[in-house]
Short mmCIF file of C-alpha atoms and ligand atoms in Angstrom, two decimals:
data_model
loop_
_atom_site.label_atom_id
_atom_site.label_comp_id
_atom_site.label_asym_id
_atom_site.label_seq_id
_atom_site.Cartn_x
_atom_site.Cartn_y
_atom_site.Cartn_z
CA MET A 1 3.94 19.25 -6.90
CA ALA A 2 6.48 17.72 -9.32
CA TYR A 3 7.04 13.96 -9.07
CA ASP A 4 10.30 13.06 -7.32
CA ASN A 5 11.84 9.98 -9.00
CA GLN A 6 13.87 9.29 -5.87
CA ASN A 7 10.89 8.84 -3.53
CA ILE A 8 10.85 5.56 -1.60
CA PHE A 9 8.05 3.98 -3.59
CA ALA A 10 9.63 4.91 -6.96
CA ARG A 11 12.79 3.16 -5.70
CA ILE A 12 10.81 0.10 -4.64
CA LEU A 13 9.13 0.03 -8.06
CA ARG A 14 12.57 0.07 -9.75
CA GLY A 15 13.78 -2.72 -7.45
CA GLU A 16 16.37 -0.43 -5.80
CA LEU A 17 14.85 -0.97 -2.35
CA PRO A 18 13.35 -4.18 -0.95
CA ALA A 19 9.65 -4.68 -0.24
CA ILE A 20 7.53 -7.59 0.91
CA LYS A 21 5.28 -7.90 -2.17
CA VAL A 22 1.89 -9.53 -2.26
CA TYR A 23 0.81 -8.76 -5.83
CA GLU A 24 2.27 -7.23 -8.96
CA ASP A 25 1.19 -6.74 -12.54
CA ASP A 26 2.20 -4.34 -15.31
CA GLN A 27 0.22 -1.44 -13.79
CA VAL A 28 0.07 -1.97 -10.01
CA LEU A 29 2.16 -3.19 -7.07
CA ALA A 30 0.86 -4.23 -3.65
CA PHE A 31 3.28 -4.67 -0.75
CA MET A 32 3.32 -4.69 3.01
CA ASP A 33 3.65 -1.44 4.98
CA ILE A 34 6.92 -1.37 6.89
CA MET A 35 5.31 0.51 9.86
CA PRO A 36 1.91 -1.17 10.05
CA GLN A 37 -1.03 0.47 11.79
CA ALA A 38 -2.50 -3.02 12.29
CA ASP A 39 -1.36 -6.55 11.42
CA GLY A 40 -1.64 -7.05 7.66
CA HIS A 41 -1.41 -3.33 6.70
CA THR A 42 -0.86 -3.40 2.94
CA LEU A 43 -0.22 -0.66 0.38
CA VAL A 44 -1.43 -0.67 -3.22
CA ILE A 45 0.31 1.67 -5.66
CA PRO A 46 -0.15 2.36 -9.31
CA LYS A 47 3.08 2.24 -11.31
CA THR A 48 2.20 5.61 -12.85
CA ALA A 49 4.39 8.49 -11.66
CA ALA A 50 1.79 10.52 -9.72
CA VAL A 51 2.14 12.26 -6.35
CA THR A 52 -1.47 12.43 -5.23
CA LEU A 53 -4.75 10.85 -6.22
CA LEU A 54 -5.59 14.03 -8.08
CA ASP A 55 -2.51 13.61 -10.30
CA LEU A 56 -3.48 10.10 -11.29
CA PRO A 57 -5.21 9.65 -14.69
CA ALA A 58 -8.77 8.39 -14.20
CA GLU A 59 -8.14 5.09 -16.02
CA ASN A 60 -5.18 4.33 -13.72
CA ALA A 61 -7.26 5.21 -10.70
CA ALA A 62 -10.06 2.94 -11.86
CA TYR A 63 -7.71 0.00 -12.43
CA THR A 64 -5.92 0.54 -9.13
CA ILE A 65 -9.23 0.43 -7.22
CA GLN A 66 -10.03 -2.91 -8.84
CA ILE A 67 -6.74 -4.26 -7.46
CA VAL A 68 -7.49 -2.67 -4.07
CA GLN A 69 -10.75 -4.67 -4.02
CA LYS A 70 -8.91 -7.86 -5.06
CA ILE A 71 -6.32 -7.43 -2.26
CA ALA A 72 -9.06 -6.60 0.26
CA ARG A 73 -10.85 -9.86 -0.59
CA ALA A 74 -7.61 -11.82 -0.19
CA MET A 75 -6.95 -10.10 3.13
CA GLU A 76 -10.39 -11.02 4.48
CA LYS A 77 -10.00 -14.62 3.36
CA GLY A 78 -6.31 -15.08 4.09
CA LEU A 79 -6.13 -13.24 7.39
CA GLY A 80 -9.61 -14.17 8.58
CA VAL A 81 -10.56 -10.55 9.22
CA GLU A 82 -13.92 -8.90 8.54
CA GLY A 83 -13.41 -5.16 8.37
CA ILE A 84 -10.77 -3.26 6.43
CA VAL A 85 -10.02 0.44 6.64
CA LEU A 86 -9.22 1.86 3.18
CA MET A 87 -7.22 5.05 3.60
CA GLN A 88 -5.79 7.41 0.99
CA LEU A 89 -3.89 10.49 2.09
CA SER A 90 -3.78 12.95 -0.77
CA GLY A 91 -1.23 15.71 -0.18
CA THR A 92 1.16 16.62 2.62
CA ALA A 93 -1.59 18.76 4.20
CA ALA A 94 -3.51 15.51 4.71
CA GLY A 95 -0.49 13.83 6.29
CA GLN A 96 0.87 12.09 3.18
CA THR A 97 4.51 11.23 3.82
CA VAL A 98 5.56 9.37 0.67
CA PRO A 99 4.99 11.42 -2.52
CA HIS A 100 3.77 8.57 -4.74
CA VAL A 101 0.03 7.96 -4.70
CA HIS A 102 -1.03 4.89 -2.71
CA PHE A 103 -3.93 3.27 -1.00
CA HIS A 104 -3.66 1.84 2.49
CA LEU A 105 -5.58 -1.33 3.28
CA ILE A 106 -5.64 -1.78 7.06
CA PRO A 107 -7.46 -4.77 8.62
CA SER A 108 -8.78 -2.94 11.67
CA SER A 109 -11.59 -0.80 13.00
CA VAL A 110 -11.05 2.93 12.50
CA HIS A 111 -11.42 3.17 16.31
CA GLU A 112 -8.45 0.90 16.89
CA LEU A 113 -5.92 2.09 14.30
CA GLY A 114 -2.30 2.36 15.41
CA LYS A 115 -0.35 5.57 14.85
CA HIS A 116 0.59 6.48 11.27
CA ALA A 117 4.13 5.66 10.04
CA ILE A 118 5.69 5.73 13.50
CA GLN A 119 6.74 2.23 14.59
CA MET A 120 8.70 -0.29 12.52
CA GLY A 121 6.92 -3.62 12.41
CA ASP A 122 8.45 -7.07 12.97
CA GLN A 123 9.61 -7.99 9.46
CA GLU A 124 9.25 -11.77 10.00
CA LYS A 125 5.72 -11.37 11.23
CA ILE A 126 4.90 -9.03 8.31
CA ALA A 127 6.36 -11.55 5.81
CA ALA A 128 4.23 -14.36 7.34
CA LEU A 129 1.08 -12.20 6.99
CA ALA A 130 2.03 -11.47 3.35
CA GLU A 131 2.24 -15.20 2.62
CA LYS A 132 -1.33 -15.64 3.95
CA ILE A 133 -2.63 -12.79 1.76
CA LYS A 134 -0.80 -14.18 -1.30
CA ALA A 135 -2.17 -17.65 -0.71
CA ALA A 136 -5.74 -16.25 -0.73
CA LEU A 137 -5.35 -14.27 -3.99
P1 5GP B 201 1.46 8.11 3.63
O1 5GP B 201 1.81 8.87 4.88
O2 5GP B 201 2.25 8.68 2.45
O3 5GP B 201 0.00 8.02 3.34
O4 5GP B 201 1.90 6.61 3.87
C1 5GP B 201 3.17 6.15 3.58
C2 5GP B 201 3.27 4.78 4.19
O5 5GP B 201 4.43 4.17 3.71
C3 5GP B 201 3.30 4.74 5.71
O6 5GP B 201 2.25 3.93 6.21
C4 5GP B 201 4.69 4.15 6.01
O7 5GP B 201 4.65 3.32 7.14
C5 5GP B 201 5.01 3.40 4.74
N1 5GP B 201 6.42 3.35 4.44
C6 5GP B 201 7.35 4.35 4.55
N2 5GP B 201 8.54 3.95 4.14
C7 5GP B 201 8.37 2.66 3.70
C8 5GP B 201 9.28 1.72 3.14
O8 5GP B 201 10.48 1.95 2.92
N3 5GP B 201 8.75 0.49 2.83
C9 5GP B 201 7.44 0.21 3.04
N4 5GP B 201 7.03 -1.03 2.70
N5 5GP B 201 6.57 1.08 3.58
C10 5GP B 201 7.03 2.31 3.91
#
């Protein structure tokens, strides 16, 4: 599948759409999911234009996972949670809805996950959770 430059995450990366960011460097951006499946649901995306995990060059994937681990640590510390579900939907057949590769970090048990990309979260609450994650980085 060809990469669509107008997908939501590409627009967030270009600063055309807002996002509640928790971490950014030259290769990766982490920001809060707008429809969280649990409090603190965070997305980590490489800046590389890739639709699925399989389109992502191995070195970008390796670096992104390092940042996933860094954010997970900050979530555990900052939010005071123990378990985090790491989810990666690769391809529309798997349920991927935004065609830019991303990793979901969801502080929850897999048995208690909310529905996927259904319900808008409370933006003030999400912003407050983001501050806690950022403070623990
Ligand atoms: P996917 O289904 O592609 O694995 O996950 C896409 C995720 O992006 C969903 O969890 C959905 O809630 C989230 N999402 C969709 N649109 C936006 C948006 O405009 N901003 C943010 N921050 N998250 C979004």
